[in-house]
Each structure stands twice: as structure tokens, then as C-alpha cells.
Amino acid sequence: MNKVIDISQRLNEIREEDNRLYGVMHSKTYTAIQFTGDATNEDSTIHIEIYEGSSCNDIGLNICFGKESRMIMLTGKEAIKLAKDILSAT
């Protein structure tokens, strides 16, 4: 059992190191409810990555949901507000 935990922990460390190389400051998967018109609400998985920019004024936000992905740029203030909104909703 300890070997499984050790391997899992090492893979997580490698993933974090890789993320830092690509400028990923935060990477997490969330569960959300997707509203699809009159259809029944469905549980959905959303993956969010935040990339550091060259300054506080260009922080990249990549949101993946289903087969779609969107990348937007945020100012420092927008990124802080979004982070607070996400934390208060979870």
C-alpha cells in the first residue's frame, strides 16, 4: 500500500513541476451543474487552469468544459475577484 501512495505522490509532484514549467499557477477540476434550456440539469466537470503572465495585468485563464475550451486574459483585479467568487461557491 505504501508503494502505491509513494508512486501517486511522486506523479503529483512531477505534474506540479511540469505545470510550473508551462507557467500554470493553478490547476483544478470542479464539479458544476450545467443548465441546458428546458432540459434537466446535468452534473458537469469543469477544469480550470490559471497561467502566470509577464505582468500582473495579463493573467491567462483556461476553462475546459466537455469538449470545449476557452482561454481569456484577465487583469490582476479580475483574477482576484474570480478566485474569491470560485472559493465562495465551493
Tab-separated table of N, CA and C in Angstrom:
chain	number	residue	atom	x	y	z
A	1	MET	N	0.823	-1.199	0.000
A	1	MET	CA	0.000	0.000	0.000
A	1	MET	C	0.863	1.257	0.000
A	2	ASN	N	1.948	1.271	0.753
A	2	ASN	CA	2.806	2.458	0.800
A	2	ASN	C	3.418	2.771	-0.553
A	3	LYS	N	3.760	1.715	-1.325
A	3	LYS	CA	4.341	1.956	-2.646
A	3	LYS	C	3.346	2.664	-3.562
A	4	VAL	N	2.070	2.292	-3.471
A	4	VAL	CA	1.039	2.944	-4.285
A	4	VAL	C	0.940	4.418	-3.914
A	5	ILE	N	0.939	4.712	-2.626
A	5	ILE	CA	0.869	6.107	-2.168
A	5	ILE	C	2.108	6.868	-2.614
A	6	ASP	N	3.295	6.246	-2.487
A	6	ASP	CA	4.538	6.897	-2.902
A	6	ASP	C	4.533	7.207	-4.395
A	7	ILE	N	4.080	6.243	-5.205
A	7	ILE	CA	4.026	6.450	-6.657
A	7	ILE	C	3.045	7.571	-6.989
A	8	SER	N	1.880	7.553	-6.367
A	8	SER	CA	0.874	8.587	-6.609
A	8	SER	C	1.398	9.962	-6.215
A	9	GLN	N	2.053	10.041	-5.068
A	9	GLN	CA	2.601	11.317	-4.610
A	9	GLN	C	3.673	11.813	-5.575
A	10	ARG	N	4.539	10.925	-6.055
A	10	ARG	CA	5.596	11.319	-6.992
A	10	ARG	C	4.996	11.791	-8.320
A	11	LEU	N	3.965	11.108	-8.807
A	11	LEU	CA	3.318	11.543	-10.049
A	11	LEU	C	2.708	12.931	-9.886
A	12	ASN	N	2.113	13.194	-8.730
A	12	ASN	CA	1.561	14.526	-8.462
A	12	ASN	C	2.664	15.572	-8.438
A	13	GLU	N	3.816	15.241	-7.844
A	13	GLU	CA	4.942	16.181	-7.806
A	13	GLU	C	5.448	16.469	-9.218
A	14	ILE	N	5.562	15.426	-10.046
A	14	ILE	CA	6.012	15.608	-11.432
A	14	ILE	C	5.022	16.488	-12.188
A	15	ARG	N	3.721	16.239	-11.998
A	15	ARG	CA	2.687	17.034	-12.662
A	15	ARG	C	2.801	18.505	-12.248
A	16	GLU	N	3.021	18.756	-10.954
A	16	GLU	CA	3.166	20.133	-10.478
A	16	GLU	C	4.408	20.788	-11.075
A	17	GLU	N	5.522	20.033	-11.170
A	17	GLU	CA	6.742	20.569	-11.778
A	17	GLU	C	6.502	20.911	-13.247
A	18	ASP	N	5.824	20.013	-13.975
A	18	ASP	CA	5.507	20.272	-15.385
A	18	ASP	C	4.642	21.515	-15.524
A	19	ASN	N	3.646	21.642	-14.655
A	19	ASN	CA	2.770	22.812	-14.703
A	19	ASN	C	3.562	24.097	-14.504
A	20	ARG	N	4.489	24.101	-13.551
A	20	ARG	CA	5.288	25.307	-13.308
A	20	ARG	C	6.129	25.669	-14.529
A	21	LEU	N	6.644	24.647	-15.237
A	21	LEU	CA	7.434	24.908	-16.439
A	21	LEU	C	6.607	25.620	-17.500
A	22	TYR	N	5.322	25.287	-17.584
A	22	TYR	CA	4.441	25.901	-18.573
A	22	TYR	C	3.737	27.136	-18.040
A	23	GLY	N	4.095	27.582	-16.832
A	23	GLY	CA	3.504	28.795	-16.280
A	23	GLY	C	2.154	28.599	-15.630
A	24	VAL	N	1.763	27.347	-15.355
A	24	VAL	CA	0.472	27.101	-14.715
A	24	VAL	C	0.605	27.375	-13.223
A	25	MET	N	-0.171	28.343	-12.734
A	25	MET	CA	-0.129	28.690	-11.319
A	25	MET	C	-1.180	27.922	-10.534
A	26	HIS	N	-2.263	27.529	-11.185
A	26	HIS	CA	-3.349	26.818	-10.508
A	26	HIS	C	-4.001	25.893	-11.522
A	27	SER	N	-4.296	24.692	-11.098
A	27	SER	CA	-4.949	23.729	-11.977
A	27	SER	C	-5.842	22.855	-11.111
A	28	LYS	N	-7.142	22.886	-11.382
A	28	LYS	CA	-8.071	22.117	-10.552
A	28	LYS	C	-9.317	21.764	-11.355
A	29	THR	N	-9.892	20.618	-11.033
A	29	THR	CA	-11.136	20.184	-11.658
A	29	THR	C	-12.273	20.368	-10.664
A	30	TYR	N	-13.353	20.967	-11.132
A	30	TYR	CA	-14.521	21.242	-10.301
A	30	TYR	C	-15.725	20.512	-10.870
A	31	THR	N	-16.699	20.252	-10.020
A	31	THR	CA	-17.973	19.702	-10.461
A	31	THR	C	-18.992	20.827	-10.426
A	32	ALA	N	-19.793	20.920	-11.465
A	32	ALA	CA	-20.776	22.002	-11.550
A	32	ALA	C	-22.074	21.455	-12.133
A	33	ILE	N	-23.113	22.252	-12.059
A	33	ILE	CA	-24.393	21.896	-12.670
A	33	ILE	C	-24.520	22.684	-13.965
A	34	GLN	N	-24.804	21.988	-15.035
A	34	GLN	CA	-24.931	22.619	-16.343
A	34	GLN	C	-26.409	22.814	-16.648
A	35	PHE	N	-26.790	24.050	-16.941
A	35	PHE	CA	-28.169	24.360	-17.295
A	35	PHE	C	-28.294	24.326	-18.808
A	36	THR	N	-29.164	23.446	-19.317
A	36	THR	CA	-29.325	23.302	-20.763
A	36	THR	C	-30.770	23.576	-21.150
A	37	GLY	N	-31.149	24.827	-21.123
A	37	GLY	CA	-32.502	25.214	-21.511
A	37	GLY	C	-33.549	24.576	-20.632
A	38	ASP	N	-34.556	23.969	-21.266
A	38	ASP	CA	-35.636	23.320	-20.520
A	38	ASP	C	-35.271	21.904	-20.078
A	39	ALA	N	-34.131	21.414	-20.556
A	39	ALA	CA	-33.725	20.045	-20.219
A	39	ALA	C	-33.339	19.948	-18.744
A	40	THR	N	-33.284	18.748	-18.275
A	40	THR	CA	-32.887	18.506	-16.890
A	40	THR	C	-31.450	18.970	-16.688
A	41	ASN	N	-31.195	19.562	-15.544
A	41	ASN	CA	-29.833	19.989	-15.225
A	41	ASN	C	-28.931	18.766	-15.112
A	42	GLU	N	-27.726	18.895	-15.603
A	42	GLU	CA	-26.791	17.782	-15.596
A	42	GLU	C	-25.533	18.166	-14.838
A	43	ASP	N	-24.978	17.192	-14.101
A	43	ASP	CA	-23.681	17.429	-13.483
A	43	ASP	C	-22.643	17.509	-14.587
A	44	SER	N	-21.704	18.402	-14.429
A	44	SER	CA	-20.696	18.617	-15.443
A	44	SER	C	-19.345	18.795	-14.759
A	45	THR	N	-18.287	18.463	-15.455
A	45	THR	CA	-16.942	18.652	-14.931
A	45	THR	C	-16.293	19.821	-15.656
A	46	ILE	N	-15.703	20.711	-14.887
A	46	ILE	CA	-15.029	21.884	-15.441
A	46	ILE	C	-13.601	21.887	-14.931
A	47	HIS	N	-12.652	22.047	-15.834
A	47	HIS	CA	-11.244	22.107	-15.440
A	47	HIS	C	-10.747	23.530	-15.672
A	48	ILE	N	-10.135	24.111	-14.647
A	48	ILE	CA	-9.657	25.492	-14.726
A	48	ILE	C	-8.144	25.516	-14.534
A	49	GLU	N	-7.458	26.215	-15.426
A	49	GLU	CA	-6.021	26.445	-15.286
A	49	GLU	C	-5.771	27.942	-15.351
A	50	ILE	N	-4.916	28.422	-14.466
A	50	ILE	CA	-4.545	29.834	-14.463
A	50	ILE	C	-3.055	29.909	-14.772
A	51	TYR	N	-2.713	30.697	-15.791
A	51	TYR	CA	-1.330	30.838	-16.233
A	51	TYR	C	-0.789	32.193	-15.813
A	52	GLU	N	0.451	32.196	-15.323
A	52	GLU	CA	1.058	33.471	-14.979
A	52	GLU	C	1.402	34.213	-16.262
A	53	GLY	N	1.258	35.522	-16.201
A	53	GLY	CA	1.594	36.349	-17.347
A	53	GLY	C	2.920	37.038	-17.128
A	54	SER	N	3.276	37.900	-18.048
A	54	SER	CA	4.534	38.630	-17.912
A	54	SER	C	4.407	39.772	-16.915
A	55	SER	N	3.170	40.116	-16.561
A	55	SER	CA	2.942	41.142	-15.539
A	55	SER	C	1.636	40.819	-14.833
A	56	CYS	N	1.287	41.610	-13.836
A	56	CYS	CA	0.026	41.387	-13.107
A	56	CYS	C	-1.184	41.692	-13.974
A	57	ASN	N	-0.973	42.299	-15.126
A	57	ASN	CA	-2.104	42.728	-15.946
A	57	ASN	C	-2.461	41.769	-17.065
A	58	ASP	N	-1.801	40.639	-17.142
A	58	ASP	CA	-2.168	39.685	-18.196
A	58	ASP	C	-2.072	38.259	-17.672
A	59	ILE	N	-3.054	37.879	-16.901
A	59	ILE	CA	-3.131	36.534	-16.345
A	59	ILE	C	-4.042	35.715	-17.248
A	60	GLY	N	-3.568	34.561	-17.689
A	60	GLY	CA	-4.355	33.715	-18.581
A	60	GLY	C	-5.241	32.762	-17.808
A	61	LEU	N	-6.467	32.627	-18.253
A	61	LEU	CA	-7.417	31.711	-17.631
A	61	LEU	C	-7.940	30.774	-18.707
A	62	ASN	N	-7.723	29.487	-18.530
A	62	ASN	CA	-8.208	28.488	-19.472
A	62	ASN	C	-9.282	27.666	-18.774
A	63	ILE	N	-10.471	27.620	-19.356
A	63	ILE	CA	-11.583	26.865	-18.788
A	63	ILE	C	-11.976	25.783	-19.790
A	64	CYS	N	-11.939	24.528	-19.350
A	64	CYS	CA	-12.319	23.396	-20.196
A	64	CYS	C	-13.600	22.790	-19.656
A	65	PHE	N	-14.583	22.649	-20.517
A	65	PHE	CA	-15.845	22.034	-20.116
A	65	PHE	C	-16.325	21.175	-21.271
A	66	GLY	N	-16.499	19.889	-20.985
A	66	GLY	CA	-16.871	18.967	-22.047
A	66	GLY	C	-15.792	18.922	-23.108
A	67	LYS	N	-16.194	19.109	-24.354
A	67	LYS	CA	-15.238	19.090	-25.463
A	67	LYS	C	-14.797	20.491	-25.852
A	68	GLU	N	-15.207	21.494	-25.098
A	68	GLU	CA	-14.877	22.874	-25.433
A	68	GLU	C	-13.873	23.448	-24.448
A	69	SER	N	-13.156	24.461	-24.903
A	69	SER	CA	-12.168	25.120	-24.066
A	69	SER	C	-12.126	26.598	-24.436
A	70	ARG	N	-11.976	27.443	-23.440
A	70	ARG	CA	-11.889	28.886	-23.679
A	70	ARG	C	-10.703	29.452	-22.913
A	71	MET	N	-9.928	30.297	-23.570
A	71	MET	CA	-8.798	30.972	-22.933
A	71	MET	C	-9.076	32.462	-22.964
A	72	ILE	N	-9.009	33.107	-21.803
A	72	ILE	CA	-9.210	34.551	-21.738
A	72	ILE	C	-8.079	35.164	-20.923
A	73	MET	N	-7.875	36.447	-21.110
A	73	MET	CA	-6.866	37.173	-20.345
A	73	MET	C	-7.577	38.044	-19.320
A	74	LEU	N	-7.031	38.095	-18.117
A	74	LEU	CA	-7.617	38.872	-17.028
A	74	LEU	C	-6.601	39.856	-16.471
A	75	THR	N	-7.106	40.941	-15.904
A	75	THR	CA	-6.233	41.825	-15.137
A	75	THR	C	-6.059	41.201	-13.758
A	76	GLY	N	-5.124	41.715	-12.988
A	76	GLY	CA	-4.909	41.213	-11.635
A	76	GLY	C	-6.159	41.312	-10.783
A	77	LYS	N	-6.866	42.445	-10.856
A	77	LYS	CA	-8.086	42.635	-10.062
A	77	LYS	C	-9.175	41.651	-10.473
A	78	GLU	N	-9.321	41.426	-11.781
A	78	GLU	CA	-10.329	40.473	-12.265
A	78	GLU	C	-10.011	39.056	-11.786
A	79	ALA	N	-8.731	38.696	-11.805
A	79	ALA	CA	-8.328	37.356	-11.374
A	79	ALA	C	-8.612	37.151	-9.888
A	80	ILE	N	-8.327	38.157	-9.077
A	80	ILE	CA	-8.584	38.061	-7.637
A	80	ILE	C	-10.076	37.937	-7.374
A	81	LYS	N	-10.887	38.743	-8.065
A	81	LYS	CA	-12.340	38.677	-7.872
A	81	LYS	C	-12.874	37.306	-8.280
A	82	LEU	N	-12.406	36.792	-9.416
A	82	LEU	CA	-12.847	35.481	-9.876
A	82	LEU	C	-12.459	34.394	-8.874
A	83	ALA	N	-11.243	34.452	-8.356
A	83	ALA	CA	-10.797	33.462	-7.370
A	83	ALA	C	-11.676	33.500	-6.126
A	84	LYS	N	-12.016	34.692	-5.666
A	84	LYS	CA	-12.890	34.820	-4.491
A	84	LYS	C	-14.275	34.264	-4.786
A	85	ASP	N	-14.800	34.543	-5.982
A	85	ASP	CA	-16.118	34.026	-6.368
A	85	ASP	C	-16.122	32.496	-6.411
A	86	ILE	N	-15.067	31.913	-6.975
A	86	ILE	CA	-14.978	30.454	-7.070
A	86	ILE	C	-14.887	29.844	-5.676
A	87	LEU	N	-14.050	30.422	-4.828
A	87	LEU	CA	-13.890	29.880	-3.477
A	87	LEU	C	-15.166	29.994	-2.661
A	88	SER	N	-15.907	31.067	-2.854
A	88	SER	CA	-17.144	31.225	-2.078
A	88	SER	C	-18.246	30.292	-2.581
A	89	ALA	N	-18.140	29.846	-3.833
A	89	ALA	CA	-19.164	28.964	-4.405
A	89	ALA	C	-18.892	27.492	-4.119
A	90	THR	N	-17.675	27.167	-3.714
A	90	THR	CA	-17.347	25.746	-3.485
A	90	THR	C	-17.453	25.379	-2.033
